[in-house]
mmCIF file of C-alpha atoms in Angstrom:
data_model
loop_
_atom_site.group_PDB
_atom_site.id
_atom_site.type_symbol
_atom_site.label_atom_id
_atom_site.label_comp_id
_atom_site.label_asym_id
_atom_site.label_seq_id
_atom_site.Cartn_x
_atom_site.Cartn_y
_atom_site.Cartn_z
ATOM 1 C CA MET M 9 96.279 154.682 16.099
ATOM 2 C CA ASN M 10 98.433 155.745 18.998
ATOM 3 C CA SER M 11 95.598 155.030 21.423
ATOM 4 C CA ALA M 12 94.868 151.651 19.901
ATOM 5 C CA ARG M 13 98.547 150.743 19.927
ATOM 6 C CA LEU M 14 98.886 151.789 23.577
ATOM 7 C CA TRP M 15 95.791 149.786 24.487
ATOM 8 C CA ARG M 16 97.062 146.704 22.714
ATOM 9 C CA HIS M 17 100.515 147.084 24.281
ATOM 10 C CA GLY M 18 99.032 147.500 27.775
ATOM 11 C CA LYS M 19 96.837 144.435 27.305
ATOM 12 C CA GLU M 20 99.808 142.375 26.169
ATOM 13 C CA GLN M 21 101.829 143.487 29.219
ATOM 14 C CA PHE M 22 98.907 142.646 31.545
ATOM 15 C CA PHE M 23 98.538 139.103 30.201
ATOM 16 C CA ALA M 24 102.326 138.663 30.276
ATOM 17 C CA TRP M 25 102.448 139.518 34.012
ATOM 18 C CA LEU M 26 99.201 137.750 34.911
ATOM 19 C CA PRO M 27 100.830 134.335 35.796
ATOM 20 C CA ALA M 28 103.304 136.027 38.101
ATOM 21 C CA LEU M 29 100.521 137.994 39.804
ATOM 22 C CA MET M 30 98.470 134.832 40.251
ATOM 23 C CA MET M 31 101.455 132.998 41.789
ATOM 24 C CA ALA M 32 102.068 135.890 44.183
ATOM 25 C CA LEU M 33 98.442 135.927 45.286
ATOM 26 C CA PHE M 34 98.494 132.155 45.705
ATOM 27 C CA ALA M 35 101.651 132.377 47.845
ATOM 28 C CA LEU M 36 100.101 135.088 50.036
ATOM 29 C CA GLY M 37 96.937 133.028 50.505
ATOM 30 C CA THR M 38 98.923 129.901 51.386
ATOM 31 C CA GLY M 39 100.959 131.810 53.966
ATOM 32 C CA TRP M 40 97.796 133.183 55.551
ATOM 33 C CA LEU M 41 96.303 129.657 55.792
ATOM 34 C CA VAL M 42 99.469 128.270 57.367
ATOM 35 C CA ARG M 43 99.480 131.005 60.006
ATOM 36 C CA HIS M 44 95.794 130.622 60.875
ATOM 37 C CA THR M 45 95.274 126.861 60.622
ATOM 38 C CA PRO M 46 95.346 125.095 64.072
ATOM 39 C CA ASP M 47 98.279 122.733 64.619
ATOM 40 C CA PHE M 48 96.370 119.528 65.378
ATOM 41 C CA THR M 49 99.590 117.489 65.480
ATOM 42 C CA ALA M 50 101.130 119.643 68.214
ATOM 43 C CA ALA M 51 97.897 119.653 70.182
ATOM 44 C CA SER M 52 97.664 115.899 70.089
ATOM 45 C CA THR M 53 101.171 115.485 71.512
ATOM 46 C CA VAL M 54 100.532 117.671 74.579
ATOM 47 C CA PRO M 55 99.937 115.288 77.514
ATOM 48 C CA GLY M 56 96.664 115.757 79.333
ATOM 49 C CA PRO M 57 96.262 115.800 83.107
ATOM 50 C CA LEU M 58 96.799 112.446 84.791
ATOM 51 C CA THR M 59 93.692 110.757 86.124
ATOM 52 C CA HIS M 60 93.441 108.216 88.911
ATOM 53 C CA GLU M 61 93.303 105.298 86.499
ATOM 54 C CA PRO M 62 95.783 102.382 86.648
ATOM 55 C CA ASP M 63 98.358 102.291 83.854
ATOM 56 C CA TYR M 64 99.341 98.671 84.549
ATOM 57 C CA GLN M 65 98.431 95.781 86.830
ATOM 58 C CA MET M 66 100.136 92.643 88.129
ATOM 59 C CA ARG M 67 98.955 89.313 89.488
ATOM 60 C CA SER M 68 100.735 87.017 91.956
ATOM 61 C CA PHE M 69 103.760 89.319 91.920
ATOM 62 C CA ALA M 70 106.787 90.142 94.054
ATOM 63 C CA VAL M 71 108.738 93.426 94.092
ATOM 64 C CA ARG M 72 112.165 93.365 95.742
ATOM 65 C CA SER M 73 114.635 96.092 96.722
ATOM 66 C CA PHE M 74 118.407 95.619 97.110
ATOM 67 C CA ASP M 75 121.233 97.677 98.572
ATOM 68 C CA ALA M 76 124.491 98.572 96.808
ATOM 69 C CA ALA M 77 126.062 95.271 97.882
ATOM 70 C CA GLY M 78 123.244 93.275 96.317
ATOM 71 C CA ARG M 79 121.638 92.314 99.640
ATOM 72 C CA MET M 80 117.838 92.218 99.585
ATOM 73 C CA THR M 81 116.447 94.864 101.934
ATOM 74 C CA SER M 82 112.710 94.487 101.328
ATOM 75 C CA GLU M 83 110.124 92.466 99.459
ATOM 76 C CA LEU M 84 106.478 93.196 98.683
ATOM 77 C CA ARG M 85 104.221 90.386 97.496
ATOM 78 C CA GLY M 86 100.571 90.553 96.512
ATOM 79 C CA VAL M 87 97.738 88.652 94.897
ATOM 80 C CA GLU M 88 96.978 91.607 92.633
ATOM 81 C CA GLY M 89 98.464 95.074 92.202
ATOM 82 C CA HIS M 90 97.414 98.233 90.342
ATOM 83 C CA HIS M 91 99.772 101.156 89.688
ATOM 84 C CA TYR M 92 98.355 104.693 89.566
ATOM 85 C CA PRO M 93 100.588 107.189 87.711
ATOM 86 C CA ASP M 94 98.974 110.341 89.159
ATOM 87 C CA THR M 95 100.103 109.442 92.689
ATOM 88 C CA ASP M 96 102.868 106.965 91.749
ATOM 89 C CA THR M 97 101.403 104.440 94.161
ATOM 90 C CA LEU M 98 100.843 100.708 93.984
ATOM 91 C CA GLU M 99 97.598 99.383 95.485
ATOM 92 C CA VAL M 100 97.927 95.734 96.506
ATOM 93 C CA SER M 101 95.395 93.139 97.562
ATOM 94 C CA GLN M 102 96.557 90.808 100.344
ATOM 95 C CA PRO M 103 100.040 92.363 100.662
ATOM 96 C CA ARG M 104 102.869 90.470 102.323
ATOM 97 C CA VAL M 105 105.923 92.529 103.303
ATOM 98 C CA ARG M 106 109.393 91.457 104.411
ATOM 99 C CA SER M 107 112.071 93.934 105.471
ATOM 100 C CA PHE M 108 115.659 93.429 106.672
ATOM 101 C CA ASP M 109 117.545 96.093 108.627
ATOM 102 C CA ALA M 110 121.321 96.672 108.594
ATOM 103 C CA LYS M 111 121.763 93.834 111.113
ATOM 104 C CA ASN M 112 119.669 91.520 108.910
ATOM 105 C CA GLN M 113 116.865 91.544 111.456
ATOM 106 C CA LEU M 114 113.569 90.516 109.847
ATOM 107 C CA THR M 115 110.282 92.424 110.055
ATOM 108 C CA VAL M 116 107.185 91.109 108.291
ATOM 109 C CA GLY M 117 103.798 92.651 107.628
ATOM 110 C CA ARG M 118 100.455 91.694 106.150
ATOM 111 C CA ALA M 119 96.929 92.997 105.652
ATOM 112 C CA GLU M 120 93.866 92.699 103.456
ATOM 113 C CA ARG M 121 94.905 95.708 101.351
ATOM 114 C CA GLY M 122 98.011 97.846 101.047
ATOM 115 C CA VAL M 123 99.225 101.031 99.363
ATOM 116 C CA SER M 124 102.931 101.467 98.611
ATOM 117 C CA ASN M 125 104.719 104.559 97.345
ATOM 118 C CA GLY M 126 106.876 104.494 94.226
ATOM 119 C CA ASP M 127 110.124 103.204 95.749
ATOM 120 C CA GLY M 128 108.495 100.875 98.288
ATOM 121 C CA SER M 129 109.910 102.750 101.284
ATOM 122 C CA GLU M 130 106.471 103.582 102.688
ATOM 123 C CA ILE M 131 103.577 101.117 102.945
ATOM 124 C CA GLN M 132 100.101 101.615 104.392
ATOM 125 C CA LEU M 133 98.271 98.462 105.518
ATOM 126 C CA TYR M 134 94.476 98.308 105.789
ATOM 127 C CA GLY M 135 92.204 95.633 107.262
ATOM 128 C CA GLN M 136 93.489 93.216 109.920
ATOM 129 C CA ALA M 137 96.925 94.772 109.573
ATOM 130 C CA GLN M 138 99.836 93.085 111.304
ATOM 131 C CA VAL M 139 103.527 93.940 111.586
ATOM 132 C CA VAL M 140 105.909 91.545 113.374
ATOM 133 C CA ARG M 141 109.556 92.007 114.299
ATOM 134 C CA GLU M 142 111.043 88.613 114.907
ATOM 135 C CA PRO M 143 113.122 87.983 118.087
ATOM 136 C CA ASN M 144 116.801 88.705 117.849
ATOM 137 C CA THR M 145 119.887 89.544 119.888
ATOM 138 C CA GLY M 146 120.491 93.170 120.796
ATOM 139 C CA ALA M 147 123.724 95.120 120.631
ATOM 140 C CA ASP M 148 124.369 94.281 124.291
ATOM 141 C CA GLY M 149 124.120 90.557 123.552
ATOM 142 C CA ARG M 150 120.768 90.183 125.302
ATOM 143 C CA PRO M 151 117.855 88.623 123.394
ATOM 144 C CA THR M 152 115.076 90.932 122.226
ATOM 145 C CA PRO M 153 111.566 89.464 122.380
ATOM 146 C CA ARG M 154 109.165 89.091 119.502
ATOM 147 C CA LEU M 155 107.291 92.336 118.858
ATOM 148 C CA GLU M 156 103.917 92.441 117.110
ATOM 149 C CA PHE M 157 101.520 95.252 116.173
ATOM 150 C CA ARG M 158 97.884 94.639 115.229
ATOM 151 C CA GLY M 159 95.154 97.006 114.136
ATOM 152 C CA PRO M 160 92.740 98.060 111.378
ATOM 153 C CA TYR M 161 95.438 100.368 109.947
ATOM 154 C CA LEU M 162 99.235 100.440 110.201
ATOM 155 C CA HIS M 163 101.640 102.788 108.437
ATOM 156 C CA ALA M 164 105.162 101.391 107.964
ATOM 157 C CA TRP M 165 108.274 103.318 106.890
ATOM 158 C CA VAL M 166 110.580 100.534 105.728
ATOM 159 C CA LYS M 167 113.865 102.453 105.434
ATOM 160 C CA ASP M 168 113.325 104.461 108.626
ATOM 161 C CA GLU M 169 112.187 101.328 110.510
ATOM 162 C CA ARG M 170 109.114 103.041 111.924
ATOM 163 C CA VAL M 171 105.498 101.951 112.377
ATOM 164 C CA SER M 172 102.621 104.220 113.380
ATOM 165 C CA SER M 173 98.837 104.431 113.361
ATOM 166 C CA ASP M 174 96.151 106.995 114.099
ATOM 167 C CA GLN M 175 93.693 104.193 114.884
ATOM 168 C CA PRO M 176 93.431 101.710 117.796
ATOM 169 C CA VAL M 177 96.326 99.287 118.008
ATOM 170 C CA GLU M 178 97.375 96.255 119.997
ATOM 171 C CA LEU M 179 101.041 95.751 120.859
ATOM 172 C CA LEU M 180 102.415 92.371 121.899
ATOM 173 C CA ARG M 181 105.933 92.287 123.295
ATOM 174 C CA GLY M 182 106.806 88.738 124.174
ATOM 175 C CA PRO M 183 104.109 87.711 126.715
ATOM 176 C CA ASP M 184 103.176 91.340 127.500
ATOM 177 C CA ARG M 185 100.164 93.028 125.896
ATOM 178 C CA PHE M 186 99.320 96.740 125.468
ATOM 179 C CA THR M 187 96.529 98.641 123.699
ATOM 180 C CA GLY M 188 96.119 102.284 122.751
ATOM 181 C CA ASP M 189 94.085 104.635 120.549
ATOM 182 C CA ARG M 190 97.111 105.478 118.410
ATOM 183 C CA PHE M 191 100.840 104.926 118.541
ATOM 184 C CA ASP M 192 104.275 105.390 117.031
ATOM 185 C CA TYR M 193 107.190 102.952 117.182
ATOM 186 C CA ASP M 194 110.837 103.606 116.278
ATOM 187 C CA ASN M 195 112.941 100.488 115.885
ATOM 188 C CA HIS M 196 116.211 102.443 116.200
ATOM 189 C CA SER M 197 115.373 103.579 119.733
ATOM 190 C CA GLY M 198 113.170 100.582 120.551
ATOM 191 C CA VAL M 199 110.565 102.958 122.020
ATOM 192 C CA ALA M 200 106.818 102.626 121.382
ATOM 193 C CA ASN M 201 104.620 105.612 122.251
ATOM 194 C CA LEU M 202 101.001 104.662 122.957
ATOM 195 C CA ILE M 203 98.486 107.537 123.142
ATOM 196 C CA GLY M 204 94.881 107.805 124.323
ATOM 197 C CA GLN M 205 93.207 105.116 126.398
ATOM 198 C CA VAL M 206 96.282 103.011 127.115
ATOM 199 C CA ARG M 207 96.004 99.664 128.854
ATOM 200 C CA GLY M 208 98.609 97.014 129.458
ATOM 201 C CA VAL M 209 99.180 93.589 130.961
ATOM 202 C CA ILE M 210 102.754 92.761 131.962
ATOM 203 C CA GLN M 211 103.517 89.184 132.804
ATOM 204 C CA PRO M 212 105.889 88.513 135.704
ATOM 205 C CA ALA M 213 109.445 87.703 134.704
ATOM 206 C CA ARG M 214 110.320 84.056 134.733
ATOM 207 C CA ARG M 215 113.134 82.967 137.039
#
């Protein structure tokens, strides 16, 4: 009798605690699954590496820059433009560039294709590239002649007022003409450095 009573009592205690044991096992199993299941949501939000694919494009557009006083300092126009986020560059077909210095002196540029950096301060011109600084009056009151650069490639720094190229270039200063294998021009100093096979034709001054 004592054995039967103990057996019956133990069985009753087992079935009484069975739901709690099952819940504990279920909780342990759920915790293990949570710890070992991949977080697909977090993985999907991690940005992948940027590829050289355009994230937006424009047609028949114009991008303008202004100084703190609201004066336009530069303008870039194009038939079509594609922005690439990996390099933060804008590739433009048939670019047309206008830039004004602190004295409001105008410089214009054009080419078959152009590449501008993110803030438009640096523009590379490819294919029949041309940059022209219109005639003006210098600080000494004397007129400065029209200055033009031509070549297959020109690199313009708009804010620094510099133009350079590592390819052959033709420089026209008023009626004078110069050619070189590469060059660098600084508008602040007014000096153009021609390098390589340099040739020039200087017209006699008119009296």
